[in-house]
Short mmCIF file of C-alpha atoms in Angstrom, two decimals:
data_model
loop_
_atom_site.label_atom_id
_atom_site.label_comp_id
_atom_site.label_asym_id
_atom_site.label_seq_id
_atom_site.Cartn_x
_atom_site.Cartn_y
_atom_site.Cartn_z
CA UNK A 264 -23.34 11.17 23.37
CA UNK A 265 -24.27 8.32 25.59
CA UNK A 266 -25.70 6.50 22.50
CA UNK A 267 -22.90 7.14 20.25
CA UNK A 268 -20.82 5.85 23.10
CA UNK A 269 -23.00 2.78 23.22
CA UNK A 270 -22.86 2.55 19.51
CA UNK A 271 -19.18 2.25 19.31
CA UNK A 272 -18.97 0.03 22.12
CA UNK A 273 -21.52 -2.46 20.22
CA UNK A 274 -19.35 -2.58 17.58
CA UNK A 275 -22.42 -2.30 15.10
CA UNK A 276 -20.05 -0.98 12.67
CA UNK A 277 -17.54 -2.73 10.69
CA UNK A 278 -13.87 -3.26 12.98
CA UNK A 279 -11.07 -1.19 11.94
CA UNK A 280 -7.91 -3.13 11.70
CA UNK A 281 -4.55 -2.31 12.36
CA UNK A 282 -3.59 -3.80 8.43
CA UNK A 283 -5.78 -1.09 7.09
CA UNK A 284 -4.94 1.77 9.09
CA UNK A 285 -3.02 4.76 7.54
CA UNK A 286 0.79 4.01 7.62
CA UNK A 287 2.16 7.10 6.64
CA UNK A 288 3.61 6.35 2.99
CA UNK A 289 1.04 6.12 0.79
CA UNK A 290 -2.53 6.64 -0.30
CA UNK A 291 -4.59 3.50 -1.33
CA UNK A 292 -8.12 3.43 -1.63
CA UNK A 293 -10.18 0.26 -2.13
CA UNK A 294 -10.99 1.12 -5.74
CA UNK A 295 -8.48 -0.82 -7.45
CA UNK A 296 -8.78 1.53 -10.42
CA UNK A 297 -6.97 4.32 -8.59
CA UNK A 298 -3.06 4.21 -8.19
CA UNK A 299 -1.14 4.24 -5.24
CA UNK A 300 0.39 7.93 -4.23
CA UNK A 301 3.54 8.05 -2.57
CA UNK A 302 3.72 11.52 -0.65
CA UNK A 303 5.88 12.13 2.39
CA UNK A 304 4.84 12.83 5.91
CA UNK A 305 6.62 13.97 8.82
CA UNK A 306 9.32 11.70 9.96
CA UNK A 307 8.14 9.27 12.71
CA UNK A 308 10.83 10.60 14.95
CA UNK A 309 9.20 14.12 14.53
CA UNK A 310 5.65 13.04 16.00
CA UNK A 311 4.44 13.35 19.30
CA UNK A 312 5.83 10.59 21.72
CA UNK A 313 3.31 8.06 22.85
CA UNK A 314 2.96 8.14 26.66
CA UNK A 315 3.34 5.02 27.98
CA UNK A 316 2.17 3.29 30.96
CA UNK A 317 -0.99 5.66 31.74
CA UNK A 318 -4.17 4.50 31.65
CA UNK A 319 -6.61 5.64 29.07
CA UNK A 320 -10.32 7.16 30.38
CA UNK A 321 -13.58 6.07 28.74
CA UNK A 322 -13.38 9.07 27.02
CA UNK A 323 -10.28 9.00 25.26
CA UNK A 324 -10.96 5.33 24.33
CA UNK A 325 -14.43 6.35 22.73
CA UNK A 326 -12.51 9.14 20.79
CA UNK A 327 -9.70 7.11 19.67
CA UNK A 328 -12.25 4.24 18.48
CA UNK A 329 -14.35 7.16 16.57
CA UNK A 330 -11.52 8.15 14.89
CA UNK A 331 -10.41 4.81 13.86
CA UNK A 332 -14.13 4.60 11.86
CA UNK A 333 -13.57 8.21 10.88
CA UNK A 334 -10.39 6.77 9.20
CA UNK A 335 -11.97 3.53 7.81
CA UNK A 336 -14.62 5.22 6.31
CA UNK A 337 -12.58 7.96 4.33
CA UNK A 338 -10.55 4.98 2.55
CA UNK A 339 -13.81 3.14 1.56
CA UNK A 340 -14.96 6.73 0.09
CA UNK A 341 -18.00 6.54 2.76
CA UNK A 342 -18.62 10.38 2.88
CA UNK A 343 -21.64 10.82 4.84
CA UNK A 344 -20.80 8.03 7.18
CA UNK A 345 -16.84 10.02 7.99
CA UNK A 346 -18.95 13.20 7.89
CA UNK A 347 -21.29 12.23 11.17
CA UNK A 348 -18.09 10.57 12.89
CA UNK A 349 -16.51 13.45 12.64
CA UNK A 350 -19.04 15.72 14.05
CA UNK A 351 -18.66 13.41 17.26
CA UNK A 352 -14.69 13.27 16.88
CA UNK A 353 -14.75 17.14 17.08
CA UNK A 354 -14.76 17.18 20.52
CA UNK A 355 -11.59 15.97 21.04
CA UNK A 356 -10.13 19.32 20.26
CA UNK A 357 -11.35 20.08 23.93
CA UNK A 358 -9.13 17.54 24.85
CA UNK A 359 -6.00 18.24 26.97
CA UNK A 360 -4.29 15.14 25.65
CA UNK A 361 -1.59 16.33 23.27
CA UNK A 362 -1.75 12.87 21.44
CA UNK A 363 -5.31 13.02 20.28
CA UNK A 364 -5.02 16.59 19.02
CA UNK A 365 -1.94 15.61 16.99
CA UNK A 366 -4.04 13.30 15.06
CA UNK A 367 -6.65 15.58 13.74
CA UNK A 368 -4.42 17.05 11.07
CA UNK A 369 -3.32 13.23 9.84
CA UNK A 370 -6.88 12.48 8.99
CA UNK A 371 -7.18 15.61 6.84
CA UNK A 372 -4.08 14.89 5.04
CA UNK A 373 -5.73 11.50 4.54
CA UNK A 374 -8.93 13.61 2.72
CA UNK A 375 -6.58 15.65 0.57
CA UNK A 376 -5.08 12.86 -0.32
CA UNK A 377 -7.76 11.37 -1.92
CA UNK A 378 -8.99 14.30 -3.59
CA UNK A 379 -5.24 14.67 -4.94
CA UNK A 380 -5.74 11.20 -6.41
CA UNK A 381 -9.07 11.97 -8.13
CA UNK A 382 -8.06 15.15 -9.49
CA UNK A 383 -10.02 17.35 -6.81
CA UNK A 384 -7.24 20.09 -6.59
CA UNK A 385 -9.33 23.08 -5.51
CA UNK A 386 -11.54 20.88 -2.92
CA UNK A 387 -7.84 19.90 -1.40
CA UNK A 388 -6.66 23.16 -1.59
CA UNK A 389 -9.85 24.66 0.89
CA UNK A 390 -9.12 21.28 3.38
CA UNK A 391 -5.73 21.81 3.60
CA UNK A 392 -6.53 26.29 4.22
CA UNK A 393 -9.07 25.38 6.70
CA UNK A 394 -6.34 22.49 8.52
CA UNK A 395 -4.18 25.37 8.26
CA UNK A 396 -6.08 27.33 10.90
CA UNK A 397 -6.51 24.61 13.36
CA UNK A 398 -5.10 25.33 16.54
CA UNK A 399 -5.34 23.09 20.00
CA UNK A 400 -4.56 25.39 23.10
CA UNK A 401 -1.21 25.80 23.87
CA UNK A 402 1.13 25.17 20.61
CA UNK A 403 3.78 22.14 20.63
CA UNK A 404 6.63 21.84 18.90
CA UNK A 405 5.43 18.55 17.37
CA UNK A 406 1.93 20.57 16.70
CA UNK A 407 4.33 23.08 14.57
CA UNK A 408 6.09 20.71 12.59
CA UNK A 409 2.85 18.92 11.64
CA UNK A 410 1.39 22.37 10.65
CA UNK A 411 4.74 23.05 8.73
CA UNK A 412 3.52 19.71 6.73
CA UNK A 413 0.09 20.85 5.92
CA UNK A 414 1.33 24.09 4.39
CA UNK A 415 3.67 22.66 2.34
CA UNK A 416 1.27 20.67 0.94
CA UNK A 417 -0.92 23.93 0.41
CA UNK A 418 2.76 25.12 -1.30
CA UNK A 419 2.72 22.40 -3.61
CA UNK A 420 -0.63 22.97 -4.76
CA UNK A 421 0.38 26.78 -5.03
CA UNK A 422 2.98 25.46 -7.49
CA UNK A 423 0.77 23.77 -9.34
CA UNK A 424 -1.24 26.79 -9.93
CA UNK A 425 1.91 28.86 -10.73
CA UNK A 426 3.05 26.13 -13.35
CA UNK A 427 -0.56 26.65 -15.09
CA UNK A 428 -0.21 30.48 -15.08
CA UNK A 429 3.48 30.07 -16.43
CA UNK A 430 1.77 28.27 -19.52
CA UNK A 431 -0.82 30.62 -19.89
CA UNK A 432 1.65 33.56 -19.97
CA UNK A 433 3.70 32.01 -22.47
CA UNK A 434 0.36 31.54 -24.81
CA UNK A 435 -0.61 35.40 -24.22
CA UNK A 436 0.17 38.87 -24.69
CA UNK A 437 -1.36 42.10 -24.25
CA UNK A 438 -2.75 43.60 -20.88
CA UNK A 439 -4.66 39.84 -19.90
CA UNK A 440 -1.17 38.35 -20.26
CA UNK A 441 0.03 41.32 -17.47
CA UNK A 442 -2.77 40.11 -15.50
CA UNK A 443 -2.36 36.76 -15.62
CA UNK A 444 1.55 37.03 -14.61
CA UNK A 445 0.51 38.87 -11.46
CA UNK A 446 -1.38 36.21 -10.59
CA UNK A 447 1.57 33.91 -11.40
CA UNK A 448 3.93 35.94 -8.94
CA UNK A 449 1.23 35.70 -5.98
CA UNK A 450 1.05 31.77 -6.42
CA UNK A 451 5.08 32.18 -6.74
CA UNK A 452 5.40 34.08 -3.16
CA UNK A 453 3.06 31.51 -1.46
CA UNK A 454 4.74 28.51 -2.76
CA UNK A 455 7.82 29.78 -2.08
CA UNK A 456 7.69 30.35 1.43
CA UNK A 457 5.11 27.12 2.46
CA UNK A 458 7.84 25.06 0.47
CA UNK A 459 11.19 26.55 2.07
CA UNK A 460 9.87 26.16 5.43
CA UNK A 461 9.16 22.34 5.37
CA UNK A 462 12.83 21.51 3.60
CA UNK A 463 14.55 23.08 6.58
CA UNK A 464 13.32 19.93 9.12
CA UNK A 465 15.49 16.80 8.56
CA UNK A 466 13.39 14.62 6.47
CA UNK A 467 12.54 13.09 2.64
CA UNK A 468 11.10 15.68 0.54
CA UNK A 469 11.86 15.51 -2.77
CA UNK A 470 8.44 16.64 -4.09
CA UNK A 471 8.84 19.72 -2.08
CA UNK A 472 12.40 20.45 -3.22
CA UNK A 473 12.06 19.81 -6.75
CA UNK A 474 9.43 22.52 -6.79
CA UNK A 475 11.23 24.90 -4.99
CA UNK A 476 13.90 24.26 -7.07
CA UNK A 477 11.91 25.04 -10.20
CA UNK A 478 10.25 28.13 -8.54
CA UNK A 479 13.71 29.37 -7.81
CA UNK A 480 15.35 28.98 -11.19
CA UNK A 481 12.66 30.67 -13.12
CA UNK A 482 13.27 33.76 -11.08
CA UNK A 483 17.20 32.85 -11.34
CA UNK A 484 17.71 32.59 -7.70
CA UNK A 485 20.77 30.46 -8.57
CA UNK A 486 22.72 31.08 -5.50
CA UNK A 487 19.68 29.79 -3.12
CA UNK A 488 18.86 27.01 -5.75
CA UNK A 489 22.50 25.64 -4.50
CA UNK A 490 22.57 26.66 -0.81
CA UNK A 491 19.05 24.22 -0.66
CA UNK A 492 20.55 21.45 -2.72
CA UNK A 493 23.71 21.47 -1.03
CA UNK A 494 21.97 21.25 2.56
CA UNK A 495 19.08 18.62 1.71
CA UNK A 496 22.32 16.45 0.00
CA UNK A 497 25.00 17.08 2.55
CA UNK A 498 23.53 17.59 5.97
CA UNK A 499 24.22 15.12 8.23
CA UNK A 500 20.86 15.66 9.81
CA UNK A 501 18.97 14.80 6.81
CA UNK A 502 18.71 10.89 6.48
CA UNK A 503 20.57 9.52 3.63
CA UNK A 504 18.78 10.09 0.05
CA UNK A 505 20.39 9.10 -3.24
CA UNK A 506 18.07 11.70 -4.99
CA UNK A 507 19.86 14.39 -3.05
CA UNK A 508 22.49 14.12 -4.84
CA UNK A 509 20.95 13.28 -8.51
CA UNK A 510 19.22 16.88 -7.77
CA UNK A 511 22.47 18.51 -6.85
CA UNK A 512 24.31 17.18 -9.84
CA UNK A 513 21.77 17.96 -12.41
CA UNK A 514 21.64 21.40 -11.10
CA UNK A 515 25.45 21.80 -11.10
CA UNK A 516 25.44 20.49 -14.83
CA UNK A 517 22.74 22.76 -15.93
CA UNK A 518 24.53 25.62 -14.62
CA UNK A 519 27.92 24.24 -16.36
CA UNK A 520 30.04 23.59 -13.52
CA UNK A 521 33.36 22.19 -14.10
CA UNK A 522 33.83 18.34 -14.44
CA UNK A 523 35.63 18.07 -11.24
CA UNK A 524 32.84 19.76 -9.21
CA UNK A 525 30.34 17.45 -11.09
CA UNK A 526 32.81 14.02 -10.51
CA UNK A 527 33.08 14.60 -6.81
CA UNK A 528 29.09 14.92 -6.60
CA UNK A 529 28.79 11.54 -8.98
CA UNK A 530 31.81 9.86 -6.00
CA UNK A 531 29.34 10.19 -3.61
CA UNK A 532 26.25 9.12 -5.12
CA UNK A 533 28.53 6.07 -6.54
CA UNK A 534 29.44 5.13 -2.54
CA UNK A 535 25.25 5.28 -1.92
CA UNK A 536 24.16 3.87 -5.03
CA UNK A 537 26.93 1.87 -7.34
CA UNK A 538 24.46 0.84 -9.61
CA UNK A 539 22.68 4.03 -10.73
CA UNK A 540 22.40 5.30 -14.13
CA UNK A 541 24.48 8.24 -13.76
CA UNK A 542 27.11 5.91 -13.18
CA UNK A 543 27.69 6.00 -16.97
CA UNK A 544 28.19 9.61 -17.13
CA UNK A 545 30.62 9.40 -14.11
CA UNK A 546 32.59 6.71 -16.17
CA UNK A 547 32.84 8.78 -19.17
CA UNK A 548 33.94 11.68 -17.09
CA UNK A 549 36.60 9.18 -15.69
CA UNK A 550 37.79 7.95 -18.93
CA UNK A 551 37.89 11.41 -20.43
CA UNK A 552 40.34 12.45 -17.60
CA UNK A 553 44.45 12.68 -17.73
CA UNK A 554 44.93 10.89 -14.54
CA UNK A 555 45.77 7.25 -14.45
CA UNK A 556 43.39 6.63 -11.18
CA UNK A 557 40.77 7.66 -13.00
CA UNK A 558 40.45 5.37 -15.42
CA UNK A 559 41.82 2.85 -12.86
CA UNK A 560 38.39 3.76 -11.28
CA UNK A 561 36.37 3.92 -14.91
CA UNK A 562 37.04 0.33 -15.16
CA UNK A 563 35.74 -0.72 -11.46
CA UNK A 564 33.36 1.53 -12.01
CA UNK A 565 31.53 -0.29 -15.15
CA UNK A 566 32.50 -3.94 -14.07
CA UNK A 567 30.53 -2.69 -10.76
CA UNK A 568 27.46 -1.89 -12.76
CA UNK A 569 27.54 -4.83 -14.84
CA UNK A 570 27.44 -6.79 -11.57
CA UNK A 571 23.39 -5.71 -11.16
CA UNK A 572 20.74 -7.94 -12.94
CA UNK A 573 19.30 -4.24 -14.38
CA UNK A 574 22.19 -3.60 -16.54
CA UNK A 575 22.22 -7.47 -17.40
CA UNK A 576 20.56 -6.12 -20.90
CA UNK A 577 22.40 -2.54 -21.50
CA UNK A 578 23.90 -2.49 -24.44
CA UNK A 579 26.21 0.83 -23.98
CA UNK A 580 27.28 -0.47 -20.56
CA UNK A 581 28.33 -3.67 -22.51
CA UNK A 582 30.14 -1.24 -25.13
CA UNK A 583 31.69 0.80 -22.40
CA UNK A 584 33.48 -2.49 -20.92
CA UNK A 585 34.24 -3.76 -24.25
CA UNK A 586 36.50 -0.59 -25.08
CA UNK A 587 37.63 -0.38 -21.69
CA UNK A 588 38.99 -3.90 -21.74
CA UNK A 589 40.77 -3.25 -24.88
CA UNK A 590 42.52 -0.27 -23.78
CA UNK A 591 43.91 -1.75 -20.44
CA UNK A 592 44.33 -5.08 -21.57
CA UNK A 593 47.59 -4.18 -23.06
CA UNK A 594 48.70 -1.23 -21.10
CA UNK A 595 47.47 -2.30 -17.73
CA UNK A 596 46.74 -5.78 -17.81
CA UNK A 597 46.90 -6.04 -13.67
CA UNK A 598 43.50 -3.61 -13.60
CA UNK A 599 41.68 -5.86 -15.88
CA UNK A 600 43.08 -9.38 -13.54
CA UNK A 601 41.77 -7.72 -10.56
CA UNK A 602 38.38 -7.09 -11.69
CA UNK A 603 37.96 -10.17 -13.38
CA UNK A 604 39.74 -12.51 -10.51
CA UNK A 605 36.75 -11.49 -8.15
CA UNK A 606 34.25 -12.22 -10.78
CA UNK A 607 35.34 -15.03 -12.65
CA UNK A 608 33.57 -17.66 -10.53
CA UNK A 609 29.86 -16.21 -11.25
CA UNK A 610 30.01 -14.13 -13.84
CA UNK A 611 30.30 -16.77 -16.91
CA UNK A 612 26.82 -18.34 -15.48
CA UNK A 613 25.42 -14.92 -14.75
CA UNK A 614 26.28 -13.69 -18.08
CA UNK A 615 27.63 -15.91 -20.47
CA UNK A 616 25.65 -18.73 -20.79
CA UNK A 617 24.62 -20.78 -23.90
CA UNK A 618 20.92 -19.60 -22.72
CA UNK A 619 21.88 -16.04 -22.82
CA UNK A 620 23.62 -16.42 -26.01
CA UNK A 621 20.55 -17.57 -27.83
CA UNK A 622 18.10 -15.30 -26.15
CA UNK A 623 20.36 -12.40 -26.59
CA UNK A 624 21.15 -12.91 -30.29
CA UNK A 625 17.19 -13.63 -31.16
CA UNK A 626 16.12 -10.40 -28.61
CA UNK A 627 19.10 -7.74 -29.57
CA UNK A 628 21.74 -8.52 -31.86
CA UNK A 629 23.45 -5.42 -30.87
CA UNK A 630 23.69 -6.40 -27.13
CA UNK A 631 24.72 -9.98 -28.33
CA UNK A 632 27.77 -8.69 -30.38
CA UNK A 633 29.00 -6.46 -27.47
CA UNK A 634 28.75 -9.17 -24.82
CA UNK A 635 30.59 -11.72 -27.34
CA UNK A 636 33.18 -9.57 -27.52
CA UNK A 637 33.83 -9.47 -23.64
CA UNK A 638 33.18 -12.68 -23.35
CA UNK A 639 35.71 -13.66 -25.80
CA UNK A 640 38.66 -11.66 -24.41
CA UNK A 641 37.83 -12.81 -20.80
CA UNK A 642 36.98 -16.16 -21.36
CA UNK A 643 38.73 -17.30 -24.61
CA UNK A 644 37.37 -18.26 -27.75
CA UNK A 645 36.25 -21.65 -26.96
CA UNK A 646 33.76 -19.54 -24.57
CA UNK A 647 29.71 -21.15 -25.38
CA UNK A 648 28.57 -17.65 -25.36
CA UNK A 649 31.16 -16.18 -27.81
CA UNK A 650 31.10 -19.45 -29.93
CA UNK A 651 26.93 -19.02 -30.19
CA UNK A 652 26.97 -15.79 -30.86
CA UNK A 653 30.41 -15.41 -33.78
CA UNK A 654 28.64 -18.68 -35.33
CA UNK A 655 24.87 -17.25 -35.74
CA UNK A 656 26.62 -14.18 -36.84
CA UNK A 657 29.10 -15.89 -39.30
CA UNK A 658 25.95 -17.89 -40.89
CA UNK A 659 24.31 -14.79 -41.48
CA UNK A 660 27.19 -13.81 -43.43
CA UNK A 661 28.23 -10.93 -41.41
CA UNK A 662 31.68 -9.40 -41.90
CA UNK A 663 31.60 -7.98 -38.22
CA UNK A 664 31.08 -11.37 -36.68
CA UNK A 665 34.28 -12.67 -38.67
CA UNK A 666 36.44 -9.95 -37.66
CA UNK A 667 35.58 -10.16 -34.21
CA UNK A 668 36.34 -14.03 -34.51
CA UNK A 669 39.86 -13.07 -35.44
CA UNK A 670 40.24 -9.97 -33.00
CA UNK A 671 39.29 -12.55 -30.16
CA UNK A 672 41.40 -15.54 -31.00
CA UNK A 673 44.57 -12.93 -31.32
CA UNK A 674 44.06 -10.92 -28.05
CA UNK A 675 42.76 -13.54 -25.94
CA UNK A 676 45.62 -15.65 -26.14
CA UNK A 677 48.32 -12.88 -26.33
CA UNK A 678 47.42 -10.38 -23.95
CA UNK A 679 44.74 -12.39 -21.48
CA UNK A 680 45.99 -16.08 -21.55
CA UNK A 681 48.92 -15.35 -19.22
CA UNK A 682 46.82 -13.74 -16.87
CA UNK A 683 44.76 -16.80 -15.49
CA UNK A 684 41.56 -15.10 -16.95
CA UNK A 685 40.98 -17.64 -18.89
CA UNK A 686 40.62 -20.60 -16.64
CA UNK A 687 37.20 -19.83 -15.89
CA UNK A 688 35.87 -21.18 -19.36
CA UNK A 689 35.96 -24.80 -18.06
CA UNK A 690 33.17 -23.42 -15.97
CA UNK A 691 30.49 -22.58 -19.01
#
């Protein structure tokens, strides 16, 4: 042991820097051809707290350095070097320090992530099975939670095997199919137990939740799915997670729930992520409602959606906005005015510049047409975006652009000029 301690102290191996340490969020090796794999770990507040103010012994410092070298070797695919350090590091299991004991499973997960990145599913499963049996003296709460994480990843691989067997059952018949189906049920039981345990702990567990839900839906345990997804989305102990609401909404939609129920889920999602793609679904449901307040909210949602750069070239979003502006300009002009007044100083440059008109026309005629209609109604026939697109459309002898010019000339002057929304065209 003395020679090993001295070797570490002399620093004959490459120093392990803080920047290259495992940060708990991704597996990324030095092999640039392999993509990073983002998989969940325990939330940091569940990990065992660091003891402050206590001076580490020489033995503990040596173990810490050895762990760093193991992590470094794993990240660089130096398996023989990692194994040599691991032989010495195993002595840490005899240490009474809870912090040191907790580190061993994390090394296991790093190795498992690497194996998964390289498609070595069986090897990863074997490593998790070994780690599942580790014990470090008296079991602590923190150790128990980390053990559940290891078991959850094992459950994830059980789910993978279950999915393969499910596919095989559909392709087979006879006694052999019955045998495979029994194996499939076995993997289901193993996966369900471990996946269910991890999602009881507050955290973001999207991969585990999706797999667990798939298992339950296959066996038509819809009540359990509803309870799991509702808890995942609405339990205040869990961190805010838009995906939790998306999973719940998609499940309810598959089950044919009422529009009222679906809208209640999307209402919360809108508050969290107003730019989410499901806002188009939400807007469509609101527009089909008979309630006046829903129509008002729908107009707000579609305007808000187009505030985000990711939606600037979305044809359907612009089509929805054009339709709703036209529907409301005669009945509820104050709604249109209210939404436009908060945007008239920056939307013209953001959406309706001459440069964008030229680019949109060249790349996507349908998009340019929808945007030109909105620009013409909101800013008038002198708006540069509208003028360029309508001119190019008429030059191409396309009748719809002549119709649009007449429509905008009539409606922008009779309905919108009185509201003051046309004042902004001077900014273009």
